[in-house]
Structure formats: structure tokens, C-alpha cells
Amino acid sequence: MHLITLTTDFGTVDWFVGTMKGVLLGINPSARIVDLTHGVAAGDIRAGAFALTAGCRFFPKGTVHIAVVDPGVGSVREAIAVETERYFFVGPDNGVLSWALRNERIRTVRTLKNEKYFLPQISKTFHGRDIFAPVAAHLSRGMAIEKLGPSKKEFVRLDWPEPRAKGRSIEGEIVYIDGFGNAITNLGAEVLNVFGGRRLEVLVKGKRLCAIESCYAAVRARKAVGVIGSSGFLEIAVNGGSAAKNFGLIPGTRVSVVSPTGTYE
Amino acid sequence: MHLITLTTDFGTVDWFVGTMKGVLLGINPSARIVDLTHGVAAGDIRAGAFALTAGCRFFPKGTVHIAVVDPGVGSVREAIAVETERYFFVGPDNGVLSWALRNERIRTVRTLKNEKYFLPQISKTFHGRDIFAPVAAHLSRGMAIEKLGPSKKEFVRLDWPEPRAKGRSIEGEIVYIDGFGNAITNLGAEVLNVFGGRRLEVLVKGKRLCAIESCYAAVRARKAVGVIGSSGFLEIAVNGGSAAKNFGLIPGTRVSVVSPTGTYE
Amino acid sequence: MHLITLTTDFGTVDWFVGTMKGVLLGINPSARIVDLTHGVAAGDIRAGAFALTAGCRFFPKGTVHIAVVDPGVGSVREAIAVETERYFFVGPDNGVLSWALRNERIRTVRTLKNEKYFLPQISKTFHGRDIFAPVAAHLSRGMAIEKLGPSKKEFVRLDWPEPRAKGRSIEGEIVYIDGFGNAITNLGAEVLNVFGGRRLEVLVKGKRLCAIESCYAAVRARKAVGVIGSSGFLEIAVNGGSAAKNFGLIPGTRVSVVSPTGTYE
């Protein structure tokens, strides 16, 4: 199999994503292409990085992941391909790959310099089609990554907000708002285990918002609830509604979790 | 061929659908996956049931249809797989499969109990990825449905609103609003045949809205028209506009059809 | 490979596109299907024609391109299939194929008359599923286009607005607004070369809007910029924003390009 995924902010109302697939299949007719998402907010590198991180690990070994959220396209930012133990990653070197790479064992990072593996004509506005798609198609055919360009020691890393223990609470923040309006935090299930299974409450701006339950349906319709979501992080949801809209949550909003009945161990 | 379709309310702005495809292709690399729709309104089981019913019959024999509109995910509702003469269906046992099953000859219904065919880790919020996708992938590879769990006599059935003859008219209701704003009713072409080909008019809330014509373009731009739509049901449309918005039509709105020149035969 | 692309105004909230794919795969199980776009504004034949033109050329030789923006479905408009040196095109004869065909060497145009290659039941509202999909699937399997129906000398051609030199400026117009709000004009890179590489400015309604730069990031955030976009045409953009919204640009808006420092050569 030659599996390739796409994570972009191109949306689906135009032909942009379709032409990337035309380029991919022109170079590797056996490629299988999966849209991870094209709904990243335009230019929102952190949202793209989170989507890629949350989604990429469900794909089989050898998959080539393309991520293009690229507001600096055509300017000085570099383009890279990364080989890890499990996957390949291709995209601009602006941090969009960096959160996914935190979970991978990196073998090599290459700057995309060899124009032999690009389209013959390179636009200044659409490297997804002209550079990243052809490069990924060649990688998916088994081409050695070394051919793409020189090795690169460092790449741009977005800072990941680490949770912090503070007295009896753990402090974190919203990192992503999903299409249902669920607000996903940086607080992983393992972080919350420090409370030893006690009943936990979620506070936003110092105010109690909801308890952490096992599923959305554990609370009545239109009520707020905290759950460990499918990406392994605490998320704030409203059963049948949008937590983001109801409570004005956006990426960066501070969140804390406390156990009203116990102490931080 | 190993064809699998997806009908969900997950939308396409996040990575949720993409990860289901990663799981499917990880288990069955030969699977061909078609999105029926991911645009079902969040938690709207009846809309999901209608979309599946309208779409599934255009797929070849042996196709595995996954439908996940699942507001009760993680709570007590069961998960099922159904084998019929033509197809397999996989989803929560909340009625979302039930309208499609009205058109099928059911061979067996199974409760999904055998965790061997799930992902190793089961979240409480995303059984589409963790249970339904792996189960469907195994079915698409030809695995016997009996392996998934015990046989089940009954499953949750949504009531289908049957049209009713009432004097000189036939009474029905809106069951689905499509993306163009066309309002699809429960009145099938065969129901309207009782009028013997006479000119028919559509009434909403007792008021004449439009005549039934052969196609949208039979009326001028911005004018209302009734047509037998592509799903075989009468739909109320506005040529170049949205009937739902123009006339405030929603699922459940009562509709009647009369022949002003004849009597009900 | 048996590659088929889809360009429609069906959107993705319903099952319409999915059923087309079911029909395609039922007839040609080896078909590879790529969505070029389903986000064409409802009934906007010119937008569909532009999307097809901009996208189709990135696909390998032999690809079958289906385009269905078809407000006259079920009425008198004809349906056609076209074989060119590189591709096949299938759709209604309402002009939606005509801009793409300007770039192709046409071998034959056929009226779709042979019902043997349609679905057994033809609806009045969804020829994408009932006529265009089965016809395209048969073509993708290598069936001779002659079997589909009689040869046709003429087909409906949308007029393409040609740029015009006027004193020291070149006059054109907006032809497409993309999902980012970038306003794409009919002024190709080759047209602008007449200025011999001089600094160029873009005027709308006689007022200077921006200069032409090499990429979006050449101007500060929220500033307007003209760039040669990925389709080879001048587009007016706002770095990180929507030029269409900011400046009220729509298809048909007149645009001119001048070199304030030089004369038209």
C-alpha cells in the first residue's frame, strides 16, 4: 500500500485539494489518498499541527503525511520532509509538523531542494500542489528521502503548553475547538490520574463549569460536561450544543481541574 | 472489491473521518471507501437514517455501510452489525440503520460484543473510529458476521410516517431538508399515482404552494415547484432558491397533495 | 488506471455525490475517483466552468472529467461527452465544459442518446447519478465514445472575457472568487509580461488597490496584494483576510493593471 494523508487549510469549495490529488496520482498511480482534514482555519498553524497530531497515529506504518498550512508560501520559509520510525511527514518548516513529531522517533529531516522532484513549474502561491504533493508521491513509491535535499539539524518547533500543578489543581489551556464546539485542552488523561480517580471539576477563569464524566450523555441535554475525548485529552463539551459558543472558549483560554473532595497527590 | 460507505454527523472540519479511514485501511488495505455524507446535523438520527436510506441502494452488492449518528456514544445504547441479502450495515442501535433496513431482507442482526474486532483502546466518545470502523473493515474482508457477537432479535426502529388518504387529498410530511433547501416529503411517486396522472397541487398548512411538475426548470426562477426528486419522493423546491427558507419548511411540517380537477380514486 | 474527477454544485451535506460514486464503482470497480470540487455555488455554470478549467490539467492523460452544474436538468438541454487528445469530459451541454475545452484539442463531441449506458431508471432531477456517472464509468473502462450517441458539431460555449489593452493599462475583470476570498481575474501572467517586468499596480473602479508582488506574504497582514495565483492568473488577495469581502469584489468587477512608471509596450 502507498498511503498518503492530507491536512490543509485549503477548504473544499475550490479545486485546490483535487489538483494535489491529480499530481499525486500522476506520479504514483497506486497511491491511496485520505483527507485528514482541509478545514483548518486559514493560516492557523497551531490548529493544523494539532489536527495532524491527533489524526496521524491511526494510520498504518509507512504512511506519508502531508500538512500544508502555509501562510508564508513563496517567501523565505523552508520546506521539509521528515522520516520517522513509523511515518513520513512533508510540509513547510513553520511548525505545522512539529507537534506530531514530538510523538515520533525521527530518523532524518531533509530540506526540499532537489527540483527534480517538484512539478516543472513552481507557483509562488501553491506549494501544496507544486512541491509537497510531488515529493510525497515520490516518497510513497519508496524513493529514498536523501534524494530530496540536504540533511537539516533543526526545524521550527511550536511550543506545546505543558500542564502545571498548582496547589490542589492542575492548570492547562484550550488548544483546539472542534467542529461540534468541543474545547479540547492540553490536559491528558494521564495528567488527571494524579488525582487517583477522584471526582474532578473543571474551572474556567476561576469559575466552576462542569464535572468530568465518562461520556457526553452522562449529563442532560444542553448541560456542560468534561470528558476525556477521543484524542486522549480533556475536552469541555455541551451535550447537544457548542461549549465554545456557550462559554466563549478559544484556544489559549486557561482551564484548571480540581478535586473538590481531595488533595493533589 | 471491498466497498465501505460512511454516513456520519462528524462534519469534515476535523480529523475524525480521516482517522476512521486510517483504521479501515490499516485492517483492510484493499478497502475502497466512499463518503455518503458527513453533513448530517449533529445528533439528528432521523436525518442520518434518511440519508443512508436514500443513498445506500446505489452501491453494489456486498458493500458495507457504516452509519454513525450517535449522541448516546459511551452510554447504554448497543452497537450492531446487520447482514442483509445485499449489504452489511454497521452502527449504533439507536434507529439510524432502521429506515434503510425497511428496504432490505435481513439475514442476521448481531450485537457487537467481541472486543477482538475493536481497536485495542476504546474511547468513550468515538466508537466510529474505535468499534464501527474496525468491525466494518473485518466484514469487508469477508469475515463471518457471527464472530462479532450474539444474535439479536430486535433492534431500535424509528417510526416511518406513512402517507394517509384523507378525502380527496393525500397527507404526508417533510422528512428531510437537503443542502439546496429542497424539502423532501414521505410521499413516494407510487402514492401519487392514485390520482391517475392528473395535475396535482401541493398544500402546506392548508395553503396552495405550487403544482407538481416534471423538473425544477419547469417553473420560472425563484418560483416554487413540486417534483418527484431523485430519491423517489415528492419534494418541494424553489427554482434557483431554497424552499425551506422561503416557506419555513422543517422536518415534520405537514404537506398534502390534491388534484383540484379530480377525485381520489 | 481509470481516473475520474467530479466537479459539481451538489455540496457535501447530502448523499448525492456519494451515490454518484456508488454508481461509478458499480460499473467500474477499478475506477479511482477524485473530487475536484462540489462547492460550486448552486447553478453557477461559469464558476463550475472555471473550477474545471483550473483543475483538470493537473490530471494524467486519459482521465475522465465529469462536471455537473445543471440548473436545467430534466428540461431541454442536451447531455454530451467529449474526447480530446488528453482527456474525456462528460456533462450537460450548457457551457460548463466549454472553458476547459478551450485548452484541449477536441477529437469528437457526442450527444448522450444511448440509454443502454444510463441507469435503468432516469430521474428528472439527478442526471449526475443516472446519466453522467454511468457514462463516465463506461468511458473509464475504455469503451469507445462513439457508442454513446451521434456526433455533434457544435456545443454551448460560454464567452470568455478577453483582456484588452487600453492606453497605458490592461483591462480585465474578476472571473472567480475562491474560498479564501481571493478574487481571480482573467489577466494571465503572459498578458502582464507586455509591461516588461516593471512594477505594476492594480486598479478597481479607477482606484488604486495594491501593487503586484511575488507572494501573499510580501505585504503586511491585512494588506491587499496582487499576485499571479496558482491558476496562472492575476488575483487580488488580502494577506490573512478576504479581498472579496474587504473590497466588494464579485465576478464581473472590472479590474485594470497599470505601470505607473512606464508605458505600455
CSV table of N, CA and C in Angstrom, one decimal, chain A residues 1 4-5 17 23 37 56 63 80 83 92 118 130-131 133 146 152 157 159 163 166 187 189 214 216 219 254:
chain,number,residue,atom,x,y,z
A,1,MET,N,0.8,-1.2,0.0
A,1,MET,CA,0.0,0.0,0.0
A,1,MET,C,0.9,1.2,0.0
A,4,ILE,N,-1.2,8.0,1.6
A,4,ILE,CA,-0.9,9.4,1.8
A,4,ILE,C,-2.0,10.1,2.4
A,5,THR,N,-1.8,10.9,3.5
A,5,THR,CA,-2.8,11.7,4.1
A,5,THR,C,-2.6,13.2,3.8
A,17,VAL,N,-7.5,21.1,-3.5
A,17,VAL,CA,-7.2,19.8,-3.0
A,17,VAL,C,-7.2,18.8,-4.1
A,23,VAL,N,-1.9,15.5,-9.0
A,23,VAL,CA,-0.5,15.4,-9.1
A,23,VAL,C,0.0,14.1,-8.4
A,37,THR,N,-8.0,16.4,7.1
A,37,THR,CA,-8.9,17.5,7.1
A,37,THR,C,-8.4,18.6,6.2
A,56,CYS,N,-2.8,11.5,12.9
A,56,CYS,CA,-1.8,10.7,12.1
A,56,CYS,C,-1.6,9.4,12.7
A,63,THR,N,2.9,5.3,6.2
A,63,THR,CA,2.1,6.3,5.6
A,63,THR,C,2.8,7.6,5.5
A,80,ILE,N,10.3,21.0,4.2
A,80,ILE,CA,11.0,19.9,4.7
A,80,ILE,C,10.2,18.6,4.5
A,83,GLU,N,11.6,11.7,7.9
A,83,GLU,CA,11.3,10.3,8.1
A,83,GLU,C,11.4,9.9,9.6
A,92,PRO,N,5.7,22.6,5.0
A,92,PRO,CA,6.5,23.8,5.2
A,92,PRO,C,7.2,23.7,6.6
A,118,PHE,N,10.0,18.2,-7.9
A,118,PHE,CA,8.9,19.1,-7.9
A,118,PHE,C,8.2,19.1,-9.2
A,130,ASP,N,2.6,22.0,-6.0
A,130,ASP,CA,3.8,22.1,-6.9
A,130,ASP,C,5.0,21.4,-6.3
A,131,ILE,N,5.1,21.4,-4.9
A,131,ILE,CA,6.3,20.8,-4.3
A,131,ILE,C,5.9,19.7,-3.3
A,133,ALA,N,3.1,17.8,-2.9
A,133,ALA,CA,2.4,16.6,-3.5
A,133,ALA,C,3.4,15.8,-4.3
A,146,GLU,N,16.8,10.8,1.2
A,146,GLU,CA,18.0,11.5,1.0
A,146,GLU,C,18.1,12.3,-0.3
A,152,LYS,N,19.1,18.3,7.7
A,152,LYS,CA,18.8,19.6,8.5
A,152,LYS,C,18.8,19.2,9.9
A,157,ARG,N,9.9,24.5,15.8
A,157,ARG,CA,9.0,23.8,16.7
A,157,ARG,C,8.1,24.8,17.4
A,159,ASP,N,5.9,25.8,20.5
A,159,ASP,CA,5.9,25.4,21.9
A,159,ASP,C,4.6,24.7,22.2
A,163,PRO,N,1.0,21.2,30.9
A,163,PRO,CA,0.2,21.4,32.1
A,163,PRO,C,1.0,21.6,33.4
A,166,LYS,N,-0.6,23.2,40.5
A,166,LYS,CA,-0.5,24.5,41.2
A,166,LYS,C,-1.4,24.2,42.5
A,187,LEU,N,-4.7,18.9,28.7
A,187,LEU,CA,-4.6,18.1,29.8
A,187,LEU,C,-5.0,16.6,29.5
A,189,ALA,N,-5.3,12.4,29.8
A,189,ALA,CA,-5.8,11.5,30.8
A,189,ALA,C,-4.8,11.2,31.9
A,214,SER,N,-17.9,10.3,32.2
A,214,SER,CA,-17.3,9.3,31.3
A,214,SER,C,-17.8,9.5,29.9
A,216,TYR,N,-20.5,12.1,26.9
A,216,TYR,CA,-21.3,13.3,26.7
A,216,TYR,C,-22.7,13.1,27.3
A,219,VAL,N,-24.6,13.8,31.1
A,219,VAL,CA,-25.4,14.9,31.6
A,219,VAL,C,-26.6,15.2,30.7
A,254,ARG,N,-7.5,29.7,29.6
A,254,ARG,CA,-7.0,29.0,30.8
A,254,ARG,C,-8.0,28.1,31.4
